[in-house]
Coordinates of C-alpha atoms and ligand atoms in Angstrom, one line a residue:
Chain A
X1 CA 34.5 75.3 77.0
X2 CA 34.2 75.6 73.2
X3 CA 30.8 74.9 71.7
X4 CA 30.5 72.3 69.0
X5 CA 28.6 74.0 66.2
X6 CA 27.0 70.7 65.3
X7 CA 25.5 70.1 68.7
X8 CA 22.2 71.6 67.5
X9 CA 21.7 68.7 65.1
X10 CA 22.0 66.0 67.8
X11 CA 18.2 65.3 67.8
X12 CA 18.1 65.1 64.0
X13 CA 21.1 62.7 63.9
X14 CA 19.6 60.6 66.7
X15 CA 16.3 60.0 64.7
X16 CA 18.2 59.5 61.5
X17 CA 20.5 56.9 63.1
X18 CA 17.4 54.9 64.1
X19 CA 16.7 54.3 60.4
X20 CA 18.3 51.3 58.6
X21 CA 21.5 51.9 56.8
X22 CA 22.3 52.1 53.0
X23 CA 19.7 51.4 50.4
X24 CA 16.9 50.6 52.8
X25 CA 17.2 54.0 54.3
X26 CA 14.5 56.1 52.6
X27 CA 16.8 59.1 52.4
X28 CA 20.0 57.6 51.1
X29 CA 18.9 55.5 48.1
X30 CA 21.3 55.5 45.2
X31 CA 20.6 54.2 41.7
X32 CA 23.2 51.9 40.1
X33 CA 21.7 52.5 36.6
X34 CA 18.7 54.2 35.2
X35 CA 16.9 52.3 32.4
X36 CA 14.1 54.7 31.5
X37 CA 12.0 57.5 33.0
X38 CA 10.2 54.8 35.0
X39 CA 12.8 52.1 35.8
X40 CA 16.2 51.9 37.5
X41 CA 18.5 49.3 39.0
X42 CA 18.6 49.7 42.8
X43 CA 20.3 47.2 45.1
X44 CA 20.9 45.1 42.0
X45 CA 17.1 44.9 41.4
X46 CA 15.0 46.3 38.6
X47 CA 12.8 48.8 40.3
X48 CA 9.8 50.9 39.2
X49 CA 10.3 54.6 39.9
X50 CA 7.0 55.7 41.3
X51 CA 7.9 59.1 42.8
X52 CA 10.2 61.1 40.6
X53 CA 8.1 64.1 39.5
X54 CA 9.1 63.1 35.9
X55 CA 5.5 63.8 34.9
X56 CA 6.0 63.7 31.1
X57 CA 8.9 61.2 31.0
X58 CA 10.9 63.9 29.3
X59 CA 14.3 62.7 30.7
X60 CA 14.7 60.1 27.9
X61 CA 12.8 61.9 25.2
X62 CA 14.8 61.3 22.0
X63 CA 14.4 64.9 20.6
X64 CA 15.5 66.4 24.0
X65 CA 18.5 64.1 24.2
X66 CA 19.5 64.9 20.7
X67 CA 19.2 68.6 21.3
X68 CA 21.3 68.3 24.5
X69 CA 24.0 66.2 22.8
X70 CA 24.3 68.7 19.9
X71 CA 24.6 71.6 22.4
X72 CA 27.2 69.7 24.4
X73 CA 29.3 69.0 21.3
X74 CA 29.0 72.6 20.1
X75 CA 29.2 74.6 23.3
X76 CA 31.0 72.3 25.8
X77 CA 30.0 71.1 29.3
X78 CA 29.4 74.4 31.1
X79 CA 29.4 78.2 30.8
X80 CA 31.7 78.8 33.8
X81 CA 30.0 82.2 34.3
X82 CA 27.1 84.2 35.5
X83 CA 24.4 85.3 33.1
X84 CA 25.6 88.9 33.4
X85 CA 29.3 88.1 32.6
X86 CA 30.4 85.3 30.3
X87 CA 27.5 83.0 31.0
X88 CA 24.9 84.0 28.5
X89 CA 25.0 82.0 25.2
X90 CA 22.6 82.2 22.3
X91 CA 20.8 79.1 23.8
X92 CA 19.9 80.9 27.0
X93 CA 18.3 83.7 24.9
X94 CA 16.5 81.2 22.8
X95 CA 15.2 79.5 25.9
X96 CA 13.9 82.7 27.3
X97 CA 12.2 83.5 23.9
X98 CA 10.7 80.0 24.0
X99 CA 9.3 80.7 27.5
X100 CA 7.8 84.0 26.4
X101 CA 6.1 82.2 23.6
X102 CA 5.0 79.4 25.8
X103 CA 3.4 81.7 28.3
X104 CA 2.6 84.6 25.9
X105 CA 4.3 87.1 28.2
X106 CA 6.5 90.1 27.6
X107 CA 9.4 88.9 29.8
X108 CA 11.1 85.7 30.9
X109 CA 14.1 85.1 33.1
X110 CA 15.8 81.8 33.5
X111 CA 17.5 80.8 36.8
X112 CA 19.8 77.9 37.6
X113 CA 17.1 76.1 39.7
X114 CA 13.5 76.7 40.6
X115 CA 14.6 77.0 44.2
X116 CA 16.8 80.0 43.2
X117 CA 13.9 81.5 41.1
X118 CA 11.8 81.6 44.3
X119 CA 14.6 82.9 46.4
X120 CA 15.5 85.5 43.8
X121 CA 12.1 86.8 43.0
X122 CA 10.6 86.9 46.4
X123 CA 13.7 88.3 48.2
X124 CA 14.2 91.0 45.5
X125 CA 10.8 92.1 44.6
X126 CA 9.6 92.5 48.2
X127 CA 11.8 95.0 50.0
X128 CA 12.1 96.3 53.5
X129 CA 8.8 98.3 53.5
X130 CA 6.8 95.7 51.7
X131 CA 4.8 92.7 52.7
X132 CA 4.9 89.1 51.5
X133 CA 1.8 87.0 52.3
X134 CA 2.3 83.2 51.7
X135 CA 0.2 80.2 51.9
X136 CA 0.9 78.2 55.1
X137 CA 1.7 75.0 53.1
X138 CA 4.3 76.7 50.8
X139 CA 7.4 74.9 49.5
X140 CA 10.6 75.4 51.4
X141 CA 12.0 77.6 48.6
X142 CA 9.2 80.1 49.2
X143 CA 9.8 80.2 52.9
X144 CA 13.5 80.6 52.3
X145 CA 12.9 83.4 49.8
X146 CA 11.0 85.2 52.6
X147 CA 13.8 84.5 55.1
X148 CA 16.4 85.9 52.6
X149 CA 14.5 89.2 51.9
X150 CA 13.7 92.1 54.2
X151 CA 10.0 92.3 53.8
X152 CA 7.4 91.7 56.5
X153 CA 6.2 88.1 56.1
X154 CA 2.7 87.0 56.9
X155 CA 1.2 83.5 56.4
X156 CA -2.4 82.7 55.6
X157 CA -4.3 79.4 56.0
X158 CA -3.8 76.9 53.2
X159 CA -6.0 77.7 50.2
X160 CA -8.4 79.9 52.2
X161 CA -9.3 83.1 50.4
X162 CA -11.3 84.5 53.4
X163 CA -8.3 84.0 55.7
X164 CA -6.1 85.8 53.1
X165 CA -8.5 88.6 52.7
X166 CA -8.6 89.2 56.5
X167 CA -4.8 89.5 56.6
X168 CA -4.7 91.8 53.6
X169 CA -7.3 94.1 55.2
X170 CA -5.3 94.2 58.4
X171 CA -2.1 95.2 56.6
X172 CA -3.9 97.8 54.5
X173 CA -5.6 99.3 57.5
X174 CA -2.2 100.0 59.0
X175 CA -0.2 100.6 55.9
X176 CA -2.4 101.9 53.0
X177 CA 0.6 102.4 50.6
X178 CA 2.7 99.3 51.2
X179 CA 3.7 97.0 48.4
X180 CA 2.2 93.6 48.9
X181 CA 3.2 90.3 47.2
X182 CA 0.8 87.3 47.6
X183 CA 2.5 83.9 46.9
X184 CA 0.7 80.7 46.1
X185 CA 1.3 77.4 44.3
X186 CA -0.7 76.1 41.4
X187 CA -0.6 72.5 42.7
X188 CA 0.6 71.6 46.2
X189 CA 3.1 68.7 45.8
X190 CA 2.2 66.6 48.8
X191 CA -1.5 66.1 48.3
X192 CA -1.9 67.4 44.7
X193 CA -4.5 69.9 45.6
X194 CA -4.9 73.0 43.4
X195 CA -5.1 76.6 44.7
X196 CA -8.4 78.4 44.1
X197 CA -6.4 81.0 42.2
X198 CA -9.4 83.1 41.1
X199 CA -10.7 83.7 44.7
X200 CA -7.2 84.2 46.1
X201 CA -6.0 86.5 43.4
X202 CA -9.3 88.5 43.5
X203 CA -8.8 89.0 47.2
X204 CA -5.2 90.2 46.4
X205 CA -6.4 92.6 43.7
X206 CA -9.0 94.1 45.9
X207 CA -6.2 95.3 48.1
X208 CA -3.9 96.2 45.3
X209 CA -1.5 93.3 45.9
X210 CA 0.7 91.5 43.3
X211 CA 0.2 87.8 42.8
X212 CA 2.9 85.2 42.3
X213 CA 2.0 81.6 41.3
X214 CA 4.6 78.8 41.6
X215 CA 3.6 76.3 38.9
X216 CA 6.5 73.9 39.6
X217 CA 4.2 70.9 39.8
X218 CA 1.6 72.1 37.2
X219 CA 3.6 73.1 34.1
X220 CA 3.0 70.6 31.5
X221 CA 0.3 69.0 33.6
X222 CA -2.6 71.5 33.5
X223 CA -4.0 74.0 31.0
X224 CA -4.8 73.7 27.3
X225 CA -1.1 74.3 26.3
X226 CA 0.4 73.1 29.5
X227 CA 1.0 76.5 31.2
X228 CA -0.4 75.3 34.5
X229 CA -3.3 75.8 36.9
X230 CA -3.8 79.5 36.1
X231 CA -4.4 78.6 32.5
X232 CA -6.6 75.6 33.5
X233 CA -8.7 77.9 35.6
X234 CA -8.8 80.7 33.0
X235 CA -7.3 83.3 35.4
X236 CA -3.9 84.1 33.9
X237 CA -4.8 87.8 33.7
X238 CA -4.9 87.9 37.5
X239 CA -1.3 86.6 37.9
X240 CA 1.6 89.0 37.9
X241 CA 4.5 86.6 38.2
X242 CA 4.6 82.9 37.2
X243 CA 7.5 80.8 38.6
X244 CA 8.3 77.3 37.5
X245 CA 11.0 74.6 37.2
X246 CA 12.6 72.5 34.5
X247 CA 13.2 69.7 37.1
X248 CA 9.9 68.0 36.8
X249 CA 7.8 68.0 33.6
X250 CA 10.6 69.5 31.6
X251 CA 12.9 66.6 32.6
X252 CA 16.1 68.5 33.3
X253 CA 17.1 71.2 35.8
X254 CA 16.6 75.0 36.0
X255 CA 14.0 77.5 37.0
X256 CA 12.2 80.5 35.5
X257 CA 10.0 83.5 36.2
X258 CA 7.7 85.1 33.5
X259 CA 5.8 88.3 33.8
X260 CA 4.3 91.3 31.9
X261 CA 5.5 93.8 34.4
X262 CA 7.1 96.7 32.3
X263 CA 10.2 97.0 34.5
X264 CA 10.8 93.2 34.9
X265 CA 14.1 93.1 33.1
X266 CA 15.8 95.2 35.8
X267 CA 15.8 92.0 37.9
X268 CA 18.8 90.9 35.8
X269 CA 20.8 93.6 37.5
X270 CA 19.4 93.5 41.1
X271 CA 18.4 89.9 41.7
X272 CA 21.3 88.3 43.5
X273 CA 20.4 84.6 43.0
X274 CA 20.4 85.4 39.2
X275 CA 23.6 87.4 39.2
X276 CA 25.9 85.6 41.6
X277 CA 25.8 82.1 40.3
X278 CA 26.8 80.3 37.1
X279 CA 24.3 79.9 34.3
X280 CA 22.8 76.6 33.2
X281 CA 25.0 74.4 31.0
X282 CA 24.3 74.5 27.3
X283 CA 23.0 70.9 27.1
X284 CA 20.5 71.6 29.8
X285 CA 19.3 74.8 28.1
X286 CA 18.9 73.0 24.8
X287 CA 16.9 70.1 26.2
X288 CA 14.6 72.5 28.2
X289 CA 13.9 74.5 25.1
X290 CA 13.0 71.3 23.1
X291 CA 10.9 70.0 26.0
X292 CA 8.9 73.2 26.2
X293 CA 8.1 73.0 22.5
X294 CA 7.0 69.4 22.9
X295 CA 4.9 70.1 26.0
X296 CA 3.0 72.9 24.4
X297 CA 1.7 70.7 21.6
X298 CA 1.4 67.4 23.4
X299 CA -1.5 65.6 24.9
X300 CA 0.7 63.6 27.3
X301 CA -1.2 65.3 30.1
X302 CA -4.3 63.3 29.3
X303 CA -2.4 60.0 29.6
X304 CA -0.7 61.3 32.8
X305 CA -4.0 62.1 34.5
X306 CA -5.5 58.8 33.4
X307 CA -2.5 57.0 34.9
X308 CA -2.9 58.9 38.1
X309 CA -6.7 58.3 38.3
X310 CA -6.1 54.6 37.8
X311 CA -3.7 54.4 40.8
X312 CA -5.8 56.7 43.0
X313 CA -9.0 54.9 42.2
X314 CA -7.4 51.5 42.9
X315 CA -6.0 52.6 46.2
X316 CA -9.3 54.1 47.2
X317 CA -11.3 51.0 46.1
X318 CA -8.9 48.9 48.2
X319 CA -9.9 50.8 51.3
X320 CA -6.8 53.0 51.9
X321 CA -7.0 56.4 53.5
X322 CA -6.1 58.2 50.3
X323 CA -4.9 61.8 50.7
X324 CA -5.3 62.6 47.0
X325 CA -8.1 62.7 44.5
X326 CA -6.6 61.6 41.2
X327 CA -7.2 65.0 39.7
X328 CA -3.4 65.7 39.9
X329 CA -0.5 63.4 39.1
X330 CA 0.0 62.7 42.8
X331 CA -1.3 59.6 44.6
X332 CA -0.6 59.4 48.3
X333 CA -1.9 57.2 51.1
X334 CA -1.9 58.4 54.7
X335 CA -0.2 56.1 57.3
X336 CA -0.9 56.9 60.9
X337 CA 2.3 55.6 62.5
X338 CA 5.7 56.8 61.3
X339 CA 7.4 53.5 61.9
X340 CA 4.7 51.6 60.0
X341 CA 5.3 54.1 57.1
X342 CA 9.0 53.4 57.2
X343 CA 8.4 49.7 57.2
X344 CA 5.9 50.1 54.3
X345 CA 8.4 52.1 52.3
X346 CA 11.1 49.4 52.8
X347 CA 8.8 46.5 51.8
X348 CA 7.7 48.4 48.7
X349 CA 11.4 48.8 47.9
X350 CA 12.0 45.1 48.4
X351 CA 9.2 44.4 46.0
X352 CA 10.8 46.7 43.4
X353 CA 8.7 49.8 43.8
X354 CA 10.4 53.1 44.8
X355 CA 7.8 55.5 46.2
X356 CA 8.5 58.6 48.3
X357 CA 8.2 58.4 52.1
X358 CA 7.0 61.9 53.0
X359 CA 7.0 62.9 56.7
X360 CA 6.7 66.2 58.6
X361 CA 7.8 68.9 58.3
X362 CA 7.7 68.4 54.5
X363 CA 4.0 67.3 54.7
X364 CA 1.0 69.4 55.8
X365 CA -0.9 68.6 59.0
X366 CA 1.8 66.3 60.4
X367 CA 0.9 63.5 57.9
X368 CA 3.0 60.5 57.1
X369 CA 2.6 59.7 53.4
X370 CA 3.5 57.0 51.0
X371 CA 3.6 59.3 48.0
X372 CA 3.7 58.5 44.3
X373 CA 4.0 61.0 41.5
X374 CA 2.8 59.4 38.3
X375 CA 4.3 59.8 34.9
X376 CA 2.8 59.7 31.4
X377 CA 5.6 57.2 30.8
X378 CA 4.2 54.7 33.3
X379 CA 2.6 51.7 31.6
X380 CA -0.7 50.3 32.9
X381 CA 1.1 47.1 33.8
X382 CA 3.5 49.1 36.0
X383 CA 0.6 50.9 37.7
X384 CA -1.2 47.6 38.3
X385 CA 1.9 46.1 39.8
X386 CA 2.4 49.1 42.1
X387 CA -1.2 48.8 43.2
X388 CA -0.9 45.0 43.8
X389 CA 2.2 45.6 46.0
X390 CA 0.5 48.5 47.9
X391 CA -2.4 46.2 48.7
X392 CA -0.3 43.1 49.7
X393 CA 2.0 45.1 52.0
X394 CA -0.9 47.1 53.4
X395 CA -2.6 43.8 54.5
X396 CA 0.7 42.5 55.8
X397 CA 1.3 45.6 58.0
X398 CA -2.3 45.8 59.1
X399 CA -2.8 49.1 57.3
X400 CA -5.6 47.4 55.3
X401 CA -7.9 44.9 57.0
Chain B
X1 CA -10.0 99.6 75.5
X2 CA -6.4 98.8 76.2
X3 CA -5.5 95.3 77.5
X4 CA -2.7 94.8 80.0
X5 CA 0.0 92.3 79.3
X6 CA -1.4 89.9 81.9
X7 CA -4.9 90.1 80.4
X8 CA -3.3 89.3 77.1
X9 CA -1.4 86.5 78.6
X10 CA -4.6 84.9 80.0
X11 CA -6.3 85.1 76.6
X12 CA -3.2 83.7 74.9
X13 CA -3.3 80.7 77.3
X14 CA -6.9 80.0 76.4
X15 CA -5.9 80.0 72.7
X16 CA -3.1 77.7 73.6
X17 CA -5.4 74.9 74.9
X18 CA -5.4 72.8 71.6
X19 CA -1.6 73.0 71.6
X20 CA -1.1 71.9 75.2
X21 CA -1.3 68.2 74.7
X22 CA 0.4 67.4 78.0
X23 CA -2.0 69.6 79.9
X24 CA 0.9 71.6 81.5
X25 CA 0.1 74.6 83.7
X26 CA 0.9 77.4 81.4
X27 CA 3.2 80.1 82.8
X28 CA 5.0 83.1 81.2
X29 CA 8.2 81.1 81.0
X30 CA 6.6 78.0 79.3
X31 CA 8.5 77.4 76.1
X32 CA 7.0 76.2 72.9
X33 CA 9.8 74.0 71.7
X34 CA 10.9 72.4 74.9
X35 CA 8.0 72.4 77.4
X36 CA 5.1 72.0 74.9
X37 CA 7.2 70.1 72.3
X38 CA 5.7 72.1 69.4
X39 CA 7.5 72.1 66.0
X40 CA 7.8 75.3 64.1
X41 CA 4.8 74.6 61.9
X42 CA 2.6 74.2 65.0
X43 CA 3.9 77.4 66.5
X44 CA 3.0 79.2 63.3
X45 CA -0.5 77.7 63.3
X46 CA -1.0 78.8 66.9
X47 CA 0.2 82.3 66.1
X48 CA -2.4 82.4 63.3
X49 CA -5.2 81.8 65.9
X50 CA -3.7 84.5 68.1
X51 CA -3.5 86.9 65.2
X52 CA -7.2 86.4 64.4
X53 CA -8.3 86.6 68.1
X54 CA -6.5 90.0 68.6
X55 CA -7.0 91.2 65.0
X56 CA -3.4 92.0 64.6
X57 CA -0.6 91.1 62.2
X58 CA 2.2 89.0 63.8
X59 CA 4.9 88.8 61.2
X60 CA 6.8 85.5 60.8
X61 CA 10.0 87.6 61.0
X62 CA 9.6 87.9 64.8
X63 CA 9.1 84.1 65.2
X64 CA 12.8 83.4 66.3
X65 CA 12.2 85.8 69.3
X66 CA 9.1 84.1 70.5
X67 CA 10.3 81.2 72.6
X68 CA 7.8 81.5 75.5
X69 CA 4.2 82.3 76.0
X70 CA 5.3 85.4 77.9
X71 CA 7.2 86.6 74.8
X72 CA 4.0 86.2 72.7
X73 CA 2.0 88.2 75.2
X74 CA 4.6 91.0 75.2
X75 CA 4.7 91.0 71.4
X76 CA 0.9 91.3 71.1
X77 CA 1.0 94.1 73.7
X78 CA 3.6 96.0 71.7
X79 CA 1.7 95.5 68.5
X80 CA -1.6 96.6 70.0
X81 CA 0.0 99.7 71.5
X82 CA 1.7 100.7 68.3
Ligands
PLP1 C1 6.6 74.2 44.7 C2 8.0 74.1 44.3 N1 8.7 75.2 44.0 C3 10.0 75.1 43.7 C4 10.7 73.9 43.6 C5 12.1 73.9 43.4 O1 12.4 73.5 42.1 P1 13.9 73.1 41.6 O2 14.0 71.6 41.8 O3 14.0 73.5 40.2 O4 14.9 73.8 42.5 C6 10.0 72.7 43.9 C7 10.6 71.4 43.8 O5 11.2 70.9 44.6 C8 8.6 72.8 44.3 O6 7.9 71.7 44.6

């Protein structure tokens, strides 16, 4: 009897098939038209986008769109090549110079996505005799980078410097000369909590380990010039590699890693997710470059965090079990039962608010979340409308009493 | 002080208590995914507790080979004997 390769997915399919079809399935929504960073037409209805990670609203920034259009007209729709063959245009080099200036580092490498940046850096930098120690709540791209590489992978309890230190000490006791890479995130996307980078990085440095911080959700949002949580906490000197993405605050697509390591540039030769994939299209590169310039000198993050605090405070005052604090752009309420969470999501959609339904294993501690990521482009009216619908539906479903 | 595999197994079973929601009788052949219905994150959390109890490093790399409590006890034994 031949085995069906897809048999292993039967349980996943079974639970997926229990969800409603089409646009009221939380995982198959499609947008008929997009109106602005915060509004789209879905199911023929004008809908507020409440969970897009479009923190700065950069997707429709006039200067970014103009830069993209000019690059499109001058350089065409794509590079059709790897960075190391025919895929490096002047724009890619300017973008890397812009990143070096943005972070004040010696080196910057641009990848085609943030996912690939994590895959590439983690899998390449940590080799067969090395160790990678990751936070338990790390993003899938960090776990996948570990799976792709050949290092020994160890996991420490989320945001717990003592737990990390214990693991470092154990490794050092056995392996005094091994290379060690500690991987953390600036902001964890589900609940918006920040890593205590100082304590974690100091534990790492005590054991001569390198520190990588993924600032995917914090670039643009934190720090005096928008570099992220390490800048906000004044600990950039403790960080060896900063990874980030252009798919959130920067409003387009792409990933990067910046560093001061003197041999960093060799990665352009040995890092497979950099070498064996096509480079970003010129229009994307141009809009990312423009957005970085704008983010560095903007105070949109103040407006963003005010927006987030308004929603977080409103939810908390209404009596929800709020998983976030309002100190990040994330607002998430915890719903005990998964079917209630799904119904909640659908009713929000019917009322014209598109939030994220986040369920395990994407969430920590098995939580079901109704998750919003605020944007500086949200108006106060939009936030108040979201809040009003959260409360009405919460009462309707018995989540609020 | 060297522990035998069966002593390790007994200690692992004690550490398993919070993960044994259905109060099964734990045996060497008890599986995490099927019998205990643990997802991969819960298995990793459980291993963290085991790491700290025995003061050893259990790399995530060996996770795919750890399907039963017996496998974990054997793995800890090997790591301690190294
Ligand atoms: C922490 C973290 N790292 C990396 C990524 C991947 O970024 P990208 O969308 O550029 O692949 C994301 C976003 O999904 C993320 O949340």
